[in-house]
Amino acid sequence: MSALFQPLTLRSLTVPHRAWMAPMCQYSAEAAGPGAGVANDWHFAHYAARAAGGTGLILLEATAVSPEGRISAGDLGLWNDTQTEALRRITAFLKQQGSVPGIQIAHAGRKASTEAPWRGGGPVESEEGWRTLAPSPLPFQDGHPVPAELTVDQIKEIVGQFAASARRALAAGFEVVEVHGAHGYLINEFLSPHSNRRTDEYGGSFENRTRFALEVVDAVRAVWPDELPVFFRISATDWLTENPEDAREGWTGDDTVRFARDLRAHGVDLLDVSTGGLAPDARIPVGPGYQVPFAQRVKEETGLPVAVAGLITDPQHAEKIVTEGAADAVLLGRELLRDPFWAQRAAGALGGDLRAPRQYARAY
């Protein structure tokens, strides 16, 4: 019997199987006006197709907790009622197809105010752009603007924005909320000594650099039902300190294991393991499953459930990761962009029991 197609229970929520969709931005909402940050027909069709394809849990793309927290002006948001209402249509359909709807809430920090990838992805230079925010006034890379250093009052305000977005996510029908602490966005910027040069209670020591992330988790957990899980996405390494040829100090795998224990104590139910994104010139040894060792170490050393992403495309590879206990679930990203029915195909290859939509049953 396929391990990948066994259910997984977190708190009182049971996910039907362990082939999940990773958050992937679509950059397709309106940039301004009443439709800013609002899910539209593209988003519905995109996520509905993956649910019809049998994906067990679908994590919607990084959804900004404030207008300033968007990666691009086309990002989804969750700071007003119009955005909340539009997402209900998506969550209702996902549940009808047997998929669990989840959402990743995020603040882009110094990597905000950029163009969509098909427009180059660089900083916005038109009137649609805005001043970015960060723990320290350090640009992401040459050619990017210097962000404004957050005050303590502003930090507290953003913590409140995460909580407010989590409340809206629940009202929209989501059953999982994930705090985005990876890929060089705001929470990751606080965690890493590469981007956090503060000298107050939010910088310096490990405890200080993790303070903001834990305050966000506490605020989200306080408004999220006890019976539903909270995830945290982490970049398990910046690929700086762990590269002997790179003299820069960054967040490491050791830090991730230590922090995972704190996250578990603060009510996080699963760590979504990724890597990188903070330093654009970091050397990353990319290959199929290259992030799996980081997830496996967290699982083995802390007991916290983990999911992992990173060039996992083959059903047998995904099965091996789960069977060997390296991760509790596998997150597919670009492979699900290419093949919305990956889960159905994998179930056929692995002998998994996966129900197809009745409208498609004759094809199986």
CSV table of C-alpha atoms in Angstrom, one decimal:
chain,number,residue,atom,x,y,z
A,1,MET,CA,0.0,0.0,0.0
A,2,SER,CA,1.4,3.4,-0.9
A,3,ALA,CA,2.7,5.5,2.0
A,4,LEU,CA,2.2,8.7,-0.1
A,5,PHE,CA,-1.5,8.0,-0.3
A,6,GLN,CA,-2.1,7.4,3.4
A,7,PRO,CA,-4.0,10.1,5.4
A,8,LEU,CA,-2.3,12.4,7.8
A,9,THR,CA,-4.0,13.9,10.8
A,10,LEU,CA,-2.9,17.1,12.4
A,11,ARG,CA,-4.9,18.2,15.4
A,12,SER,CA,-8.4,17.3,14.4
A,13,LEU,CA,-7.9,17.8,10.7
A,14,THR,CA,-7.3,14.8,8.5
A,15,VAL,CA,-5.7,15.4,5.1
A,16,PRO,CA,-6.6,12.6,2.7
A,17,HIS,CA,-3.0,12.0,1.5
A,18,ARG,CA,0.4,13.4,1.5
A,19,ALA,CA,0.9,14.8,-2.1
A,20,TRP,CA,0.3,18.6,-1.5
A,21,MET,CA,0.6,21.8,-3.5
A,22,ALA,CA,3.2,24.3,-2.5
A,23,PRO,CA,2.3,28.0,-2.5
A,24,MET,CA,3.2,29.6,-5.8
A,25,CYS,CA,2.4,33.2,-6.6
A,26,GLN,CA,0.3,34.0,-9.7
A,27,TYR,CA,0.8,37.8,-9.7
A,28,SER,CA,-2.6,38.0,-11.3
A,29,ALA,CA,-4.8,40.2,-9.0
A,30,GLU,CA,-5.7,43.8,-9.9
A,31,ALA,CA,-3.0,46.2,-8.7
A,32,ALA,CA,-5.2,49.0,-7.4
A,33,GLY,CA,-8.8,50.0,-6.7
A,34,PRO,CA,-11.6,47.8,-5.3
A,35,GLY,CA,-10.1,44.7,-7.0
A,36,ALA,CA,-6.6,45.1,-5.5
A,37,GLY,CA,-5.5,41.8,-4.0
A,38,VAL,CA,-8.8,40.1,-4.8
A,39,ALA,CA,-8.9,36.6,-6.2
A,40,ASN,CA,-10.4,36.4,-9.6
A,41,ASP,CA,-11.4,33.9,-12.3
A,42,TRP,CA,-7.7,33.0,-12.9
A,43,HIS,CA,-7.2,32.1,-9.3
A,44,PHE,CA,-10.4,30.0,-9.2
A,45,ALA,CA,-9.5,28.1,-12.3
A,46,HIS,CA,-5.9,27.5,-11.2
A,47,TYR,CA,-6.7,26.1,-7.8
A,48,ALA,CA,-9.8,24.3,-8.9
A,49,ALA,CA,-7.9,22.3,-11.5
A,50,ARG,CA,-5.4,21.1,-8.9
A,51,ALA,CA,-8.3,20.0,-6.6
A,52,ALA,CA,-10.0,18.2,-9.5
A,53,GLY,CA,-6.6,16.5,-10.1
A,54,GLY,CA,-6.7,15.0,-6.6
A,55,THR,CA,-4.1,17.1,-4.7
A,56,GLY,CA,-4.5,16.4,-1.0
A,57,LEU,CA,-3.8,19.8,0.5
A,58,ILE,CA,-3.6,23.0,-1.6
A,59,LEU,CA,-1.7,25.9,0.0
A,60,LEU,CA,-2.7,29.1,-1.8
A,61,GLU,CA,0.1,31.5,-2.8
A,62,ALA,CA,1.8,34.0,-0.5
A,63,THR,CA,-1.1,36.3,0.4
A,64,ALA,CA,-0.1,39.7,1.8
A,65,VAL,CA,-1.2,40.8,5.2
A,66,SER,CA,-1.1,44.5,4.1
A,67,PRO,CA,-0.7,46.4,0.8
A,68,GLU,CA,3.0,47.1,1.7
A,69,GLY,CA,3.5,43.4,2.3
A,70,ARG,CA,2.9,42.4,-1.3
A,71,ILE,CA,5.7,41.0,-3.4
A,72,SER,CA,4.1,42.7,-6.4
A,73,ALA,CA,1.1,44.8,-7.0
A,74,GLY,CA,-0.6,41.7,-8.5
A,75,ASP,CA,-0.4,39.7,-5.3
A,76,LEU,CA,-3.4,38.3,-3.5
A,77,GLY,CA,-4.2,40.1,-0.2
A,78,LEU,CA,-6.1,39.4,2.9
A,79,TRP,CA,-6.6,42.7,4.6
A,80,ASN,CA,-10.3,43.5,3.7
A,81,ASP,CA,-13.7,41.9,3.4
A,82,THR,CA,-13.8,41.9,-0.4
A,83,GLN,CA,-10.7,39.8,-0.5
A,84,THR,CA,-12.1,37.5,2.1
A,85,GLU,CA,-15.4,37.0,0.3
A,86,ALA,CA,-13.7,36.2,-3.1
A,87,LEU,CA,-11.6,33.4,-1.5
A,88,ARG,CA,-14.8,31.7,-0.2
A,89,ARG,CA,-15.6,30.5,-3.7
A,90,ILE,CA,-12.2,28.8,-4.0
A,91,THR,CA,-12.3,27.1,-0.6
A,92,ALA,CA,-15.8,25.8,-1.1
A,93,PHE,CA,-14.8,24.2,-4.4
A,94,LEU,CA,-11.6,22.7,-3.0
A,95,LYS,CA,-13.6,21.1,-0.2
A,96,GLN,CA,-16.2,19.7,-2.7
A,97,GLN,CA,-13.4,17.9,-4.5
A,98,GLY,CA,-11.9,16.4,-1.3
A,99,SER,CA,-8.9,18.7,-1.1
A,100,VAL,CA,-8.0,20.6,2.1
A,101,PRO,CA,-7.8,24.4,1.5
A,102,GLY,CA,-4.8,26.1,3.1
A,103,ILE,CA,-3.4,29.6,2.7
A,104,GLN,CA,0.1,31.1,3.2
A,105,ILE,CA,0.0,34.6,4.8
A,106,ALA,CA,3.0,36.8,4.2
A,107,HIS,CA,4.9,40.1,4.3
A,108,ALA,CA,7.5,40.5,1.6
A,109,GLY,CA,9.7,43.0,3.5
A,110,ARG,CA,12.6,44.4,1.5
A,111,LYS,CA,11.6,42.1,-1.4
A,112,ALA,CA,8.3,43.9,-1.9
A,113,SER,CA,7.3,46.3,-4.7
A,114,THR,CA,8.7,44.3,-7.6
A,115,GLU,CA,7.4,43.6,-11.0
A,116,ALA,CA,5.8,40.2,-12.0
A,117,PRO,CA,8.4,37.7,-13.2
A,118,TRP,CA,7.3,38.0,-16.8
A,119,ARG,CA,8.1,41.7,-16.6
A,120,GLY,CA,11.6,41.0,-15.3
A,121,GLY,CA,10.8,40.8,-11.5
A,122,GLY,CA,12.9,43.9,-10.7
A,123,PRO,CA,11.9,46.8,-8.4
A,124,VAL,CA,8.9,48.8,-9.5
A,125,GLU,CA,10.0,52.2,-10.8
A,126,SER,CA,6.5,53.5,-11.6
A,127,GLU,CA,3.9,55.2,-9.4
A,128,GLU,CA,2.6,51.7,-8.6
A,129,GLY,CA,5.7,51.1,-6.4
A,130,TRP,CA,6.0,51.8,-2.7
A,131,ARG,CA,8.8,52.1,0.0
A,132,THR,CA,9.8,48.7,1.3
A,133,LEU,CA,10.3,47.8,5.0
A,134,ALA,CA,12.9,45.6,6.6
A,135,PRO,CA,14.5,44.9,10.0
A,136,SER,CA,17.6,46.8,8.8
A,137,PRO,CA,18.2,49.3,6.0
A,138,LEU,CA,20.0,46.9,3.7
A,139,PRO,CA,18.9,46.4,0.1
A,140,PHE,CA,18.2,42.8,-1.2
A,141,GLN,CA,20.9,43.3,-3.8
A,142,ASP,CA,22.6,46.0,-5.9
A,143,GLY,CA,20.0,48.0,-7.8
A,144,HIS,CA,17.3,47.5,-5.3
A,145,PRO,CA,16.2,50.4,-3.1
A,146,VAL,CA,17.3,50.7,0.5
A,147,PRO,CA,14.3,49.7,2.7
A,148,ALA,CA,13.1,51.7,5.7
A,149,GLU,CA,14.1,50.2,9.0
A,150,LEU,CA,11.1,49.1,11.0
A,151,THR,CA,10.4,50.8,14.3
A,152,VAL,CA,9.3,48.6,17.2
A,153,ASP,CA,5.8,50.1,16.9
A,154,GLN,CA,5.7,49.2,13.2
A,155,ILE,CA,6.8,45.6,14.1
A,156,LYS,CA,3.9,45.3,16.6
A,157,GLU,CA,1.5,46.6,13.9
A,158,ILE,CA,2.7,43.9,11.4
A,159,VAL,CA,2.2,41.2,14.1
A,160,GLY,CA,-1.4,42.5,14.4
A,161,GLN,CA,-1.8,42.4,10.6
A,162,PHE,CA,-0.8,38.7,10.6
A,163,ALA,CA,-3.4,38.0,13.2
A,164,ALA,CA,-6.1,39.9,11.3
A,165,SER,CA,-5.3,38.0,8.1
A,166,ALA,CA,-5.5,34.7,9.9
A,167,ARG,CA,-9.0,35.7,11.2
A,168,ARG,CA,-10.0,36.5,7.6
A,169,ALA,CA,-8.5,33.2,6.4
A,170,LEU,CA,-10.7,31.3,8.8
A,171,ALA,CA,-13.8,33.3,7.7
A,172,ALA,CA,-12.9,32.5,4.1
A,173,GLY,CA,-13.1,28.8,4.8
A,174,PHE,CA,-9.5,27.8,5.1
A,175,GLU,CA,-8.6,24.9,7.3
A,176,VAL,CA,-4.8,25.4,7.4
A,177,VAL,CA,-2.9,28.7,7.8
A,178,GLU,CA,0.8,28.9,7.0
A,179,VAL,CA,3.1,31.7,8.2
A,180,HIS,CA,5.6,32.5,5.5
A,181,GLY,CA,9.0,32.7,7.2
A,182,ALA,CA,11.2,31.7,4.2
A,183,HIS,CA,12.7,32.9,0.9
A,184,GLY,CA,14.1,36.2,2.1
A,185,TYR,CA,10.8,37.8,2.9
A,186,LEU,CA,10.2,39.8,6.1
A,187,ILE,CA,10.2,37.1,8.8
A,188,ASN,CA,13.2,35.4,7.2
A,189,GLU,CA,15.0,38.8,7.1
A,190,PHE,CA,14.6,39.0,10.9
A,191,LEU,CA,15.8,35.5,11.5
A,192,SER,CA,19.1,35.7,9.5
A,193,PRO,CA,22.1,37.7,10.7
A,194,HIS,CA,22.8,38.4,7.0
A,195,SER,CA,19.9,40.8,6.8
A,196,ASN,CA,19.2,41.6,10.5
A,197,ARG,CA,21.8,44.1,11.9
A,198,ARG,CA,19.5,45.5,14.6
A,199,THR,CA,20.9,46.2,18.1
A,200,ASP,CA,17.5,46.3,20.0
A,201,GLU,CA,15.4,43.4,21.3
A,202,TYR,CA,14.8,42.2,17.7
A,203,GLY,CA,18.4,41.8,16.6
A,204,GLY,CA,21.7,40.3,17.6
A,205,SER,CA,21.2,37.0,19.6
A,206,PHE,CA,19.3,34.0,18.3
A,207,GLU,CA,16.5,34.7,20.8
A,208,ASN,CA,16.2,38.3,19.6
A,209,ARG,CA,16.3,37.5,15.9
A,210,THR,CA,13.5,34.9,16.4
A,211,ARG,CA,11.4,37.1,18.6
A,212,PHE,CA,9.3,38.6,15.7
A,213,ALA,CA,8.6,35.2,14.1
A,214,LEU,CA,7.4,33.8,17.4
A,215,GLU,CA,5.3,36.9,18.1
A,216,VAL,CA,3.6,36.4,14.7
A,217,VAL,CA,3.1,32.7,15.5
A,218,ASP,CA,1.6,33.5,18.9
A,219,ALA,CA,-0.8,36.1,17.4
A,220,VAL,CA,-1.9,33.7,14.6
A,221,ARG,CA,-2.3,30.8,17.0
A,222,ALA,CA,-4.4,33.0,19.4
A,223,VAL,CA,-7.0,33.6,16.7
A,224,TRP,CA,-6.9,30.2,14.9
A,225,PRO,CA,-9.1,27.4,16.2
A,226,ASP,CA,-7.4,24.9,18.5
A,227,GLU,CA,-8.6,22.0,16.4
A,228,LEU,CA,-7.0,23.3,13.2
A,229,PRO,CA,-3.3,23.3,12.4
A,230,VAL,CA,-0.8,26.1,11.9
A,231,PHE,CA,2.1,25.6,9.5
A,232,PHE,CA,5.4,27.6,9.3
A,233,ARG,CA,7.4,27.8,6.1
A,234,ILE,CA,11.2,28.1,6.7
A,235,SER,CA,14.3,28.5,4.7
A,236,ALA,CA,16.3,25.9,6.5
A,237,THR,CA,19.6,27.5,5.4
A,238,ASP,CA,20.6,30.7,3.6
A,239,TRP,CA,23.4,28.6,2.0
A,240,LEU,CA,26.0,31.1,3.3
A,241,THR,CA,27.6,29.8,6.5
A,242,GLU,CA,27.3,26.2,5.3
A,243,ASN,CA,29.4,27.1,2.2
A,244,PRO,CA,33.0,27.0,3.3
A,245,GLU,CA,33.9,29.3,0.4
A,246,ASP,CA,31.4,32.0,1.6
A,247,ALA,CA,32.6,34.1,4.5
A,248,ARG,CA,29.2,35.6,5.1
A,249,GLU,CA,27.2,34.6,8.2
A,250,GLY,CA,23.6,33.4,7.6
A,251,TRP,CA,20.9,31.2,9.0
A,252,THR,CA,21.9,27.5,9.2
A,253,GLY,CA,20.5,24.0,9.5
A,254,ASP,CA,21.5,24.0,13.2
A,255,ASP,CA,19.5,27.2,13.7
A,256,THR,CA,16.5,25.6,12.0
A,257,VAL,CA,16.5,22.6,14.3
A,258,ARG,CA,16.8,24.8,17.3
A,259,PHE,CA,14.0,27.1,16.1
A,260,ALA,CA,11.8,24.1,15.2
A,261,ARG,CA,11.7,23.2,18.9
A,262,ASP,CA,10.5,26.8,19.7
A,263,LEU,CA,7.9,26.7,17.0
A,264,ARG,CA,6.5,23.4,18.3
A,265,ALA,CA,6.3,24.9,21.8
A,266,HIS,CA,4.4,27.9,20.4
A,267,GLY,CA,1.7,25.8,18.7
A,268,VAL,CA,3.1,25.2,15.2
A,269,ASP,CA,1.9,21.8,13.9
A,270,LEU,CA,4.1,21.3,10.8
A,271,LEU,CA,7.3,22.8,9.4
A,272,ASP,CA,7.2,23.4,5.7
A,273,VAL,CA,10.9,23.1,4.7
A,274,SER,CA,12.5,25.0,1.9
A,275,THR,CA,15.8,26.8,1.6
A,276,GLY,CA,17.5,30.0,0.2
A,277,GLY,CA,16.0,33.2,-1.1
A,278,LEU,CA,17.7,35.6,1.2
A,279,ALA,CA,21.0,36.1,-0.6
A,280,PRO,CA,20.5,36.2,-4.4
A,281,ASP,CA,24.1,35.2,-5.1
A,282,ALA,CA,24.3,32.3,-2.6
A,283,ARG,CA,25.6,29.1,-4.2
A,284,ILE,CA,22.8,26.4,-4.0
A,285,PRO,CA,23.4,22.8,-4.9
A,286,VAL,CA,20.1,22.3,-6.6
A,287,GLY,CA,18.9,18.8,-7.5
A,288,PRO,CA,16.0,16.5,-7.0
A,289,GLY,CA,15.2,16.3,-3.3
A,290,TYR,CA,18.0,18.7,-2.3
A,291,GLN,CA,16.1,20.0,0.6
A,292,VAL,CA,15.0,16.7,2.0
A,293,PRO,CA,18.0,16.3,4.4
A,294,PHE,CA,17.0,19.5,6.2
A,295,ALA,CA,13.5,18.2,6.7
A,296,GLN,CA,14.6,14.8,7.8
A,297,ARG,CA,16.9,16.3,10.4
A,298,VAL,CA,14.1,18.4,11.9
A,299,LYS,CA,11.8,15.5,12.0
A,300,GLU,CA,14.3,13.2,13.6
A,301,GLU,CA,15.7,15.7,16.2
A,302,THR,CA,12.5,17.5,17.2
A,303,GLY,CA,9.6,15.2,16.4
A,304,LEU,CA,7.8,18.1,14.7
A,305,PRO,CA,6.0,16.9,11.5
A,306,VAL,CA,7.5,18.2,8.3
A,307,ALA,CA,6.7,18.7,4.7
A,308,VAL,CA,9.3,19.3,2.0
A,309,ALA,CA,9.6,20.8,-1.4
A,310,GLY,CA,12.4,21.0,-4.0
A,311,LEU,CA,12.4,19.5,-7.5
A,312,ILE,CA,10.3,16.5,-6.4
A,313,THR,CA,8.7,15.4,-9.7
A,314,ASP,CA,8.7,11.6,-9.8
A,315,PRO,CA,6.0,9.6,-7.9
A,316,GLN,CA,8.5,6.9,-6.9
A,317,HIS,CA,10.8,9.6,-5.4
A,318,ALA,CA,7.9,11.2,-3.5
A,319,GLU,CA,6.9,7.7,-2.2
A,320,LYS,CA,10.5,7.0,-1.1
A,321,ILE,CA,10.7,10.3,0.9
A,322,VAL,CA,7.5,9.4,2.9
A,323,THR,CA,8.2,5.7,3.2
A,324,GLU,CA,11.7,6.3,4.6
A,325,GLY,CA,10.3,8.8,7.1
A,326,ALA,CA,12.3,11.8,5.8
A,327,ALA,CA,9.1,13.8,5.6
A,328,ASP,CA,5.4,13.5,6.5
A,329,ALA,CA,4.3,15.0,3.2
A,330,VAL,CA,5.7,16.2,-0.1
A,331,LEU,CA,5.0,19.6,-1.5
A,332,LEU,CA,4.9,19.9,-5.3
A,333,GLY,CA,5.5,23.3,-6.9
A,334,ARG,CA,6.3,23.7,-10.6
A,335,GLU,CA,5.5,20.1,-11.3
A,336,LEU,CA,1.9,20.9,-10.4
A,337,LEU,CA,2.0,23.9,-12.8
A,338,ARG,CA,2.9,21.5,-15.5
A,339,ASP,CA,0.6,18.7,-14.5
A,340,PRO,CA,-2.5,19.6,-12.4
A,341,PHE,CA,-3.4,15.8,-12.3
A,342,TRP,CA,0.0,14.7,-10.9
A,343,ALA,CA,-1.7,13.2,-7.8
A,344,GLN,CA,-4.1,11.1,-10.0
A,345,ARG,CA,-1.1,9.9,-12.1
A,346,ALA,CA,1.0,9.1,-9.0
A,347,ALA,CA,-1.9,7.2,-7.4
A,348,GLY,CA,-2.1,5.1,-10.6
A,349,ALA,CA,1.6,4.4,-10.6
A,350,LEU,CA,1.8,3.6,-6.9
A,351,GLY,CA,-1.4,1.8,-6.3
A,352,GLY,CA,-2.9,4.6,-4.2
A,353,ASP,CA,-6.6,4.8,-3.6
A,354,LEU,CA,-7.6,8.2,-5.0
A,355,ARG,CA,-11.1,9.1,-6.0
A,356,ALA,CA,-11.5,10.9,-9.3
A,357,PRO,CA,-14.2,13.5,-9.8
A,358,ARG,CA,-17.3,11.6,-11.0
A,359,GLN,CA,-17.3,13.7,-14.2
A,360,TYR,CA,-13.9,12.2,-15.0
A,361,ALA,CA,-14.3,8.7,-13.6
A,362,ARG,CA,-14.7,7.1,-17.0
A,363,ALA,CA,-11.1,8.1,-17.8
A,364,TYR,CA,-9.8,6.0,-14.9
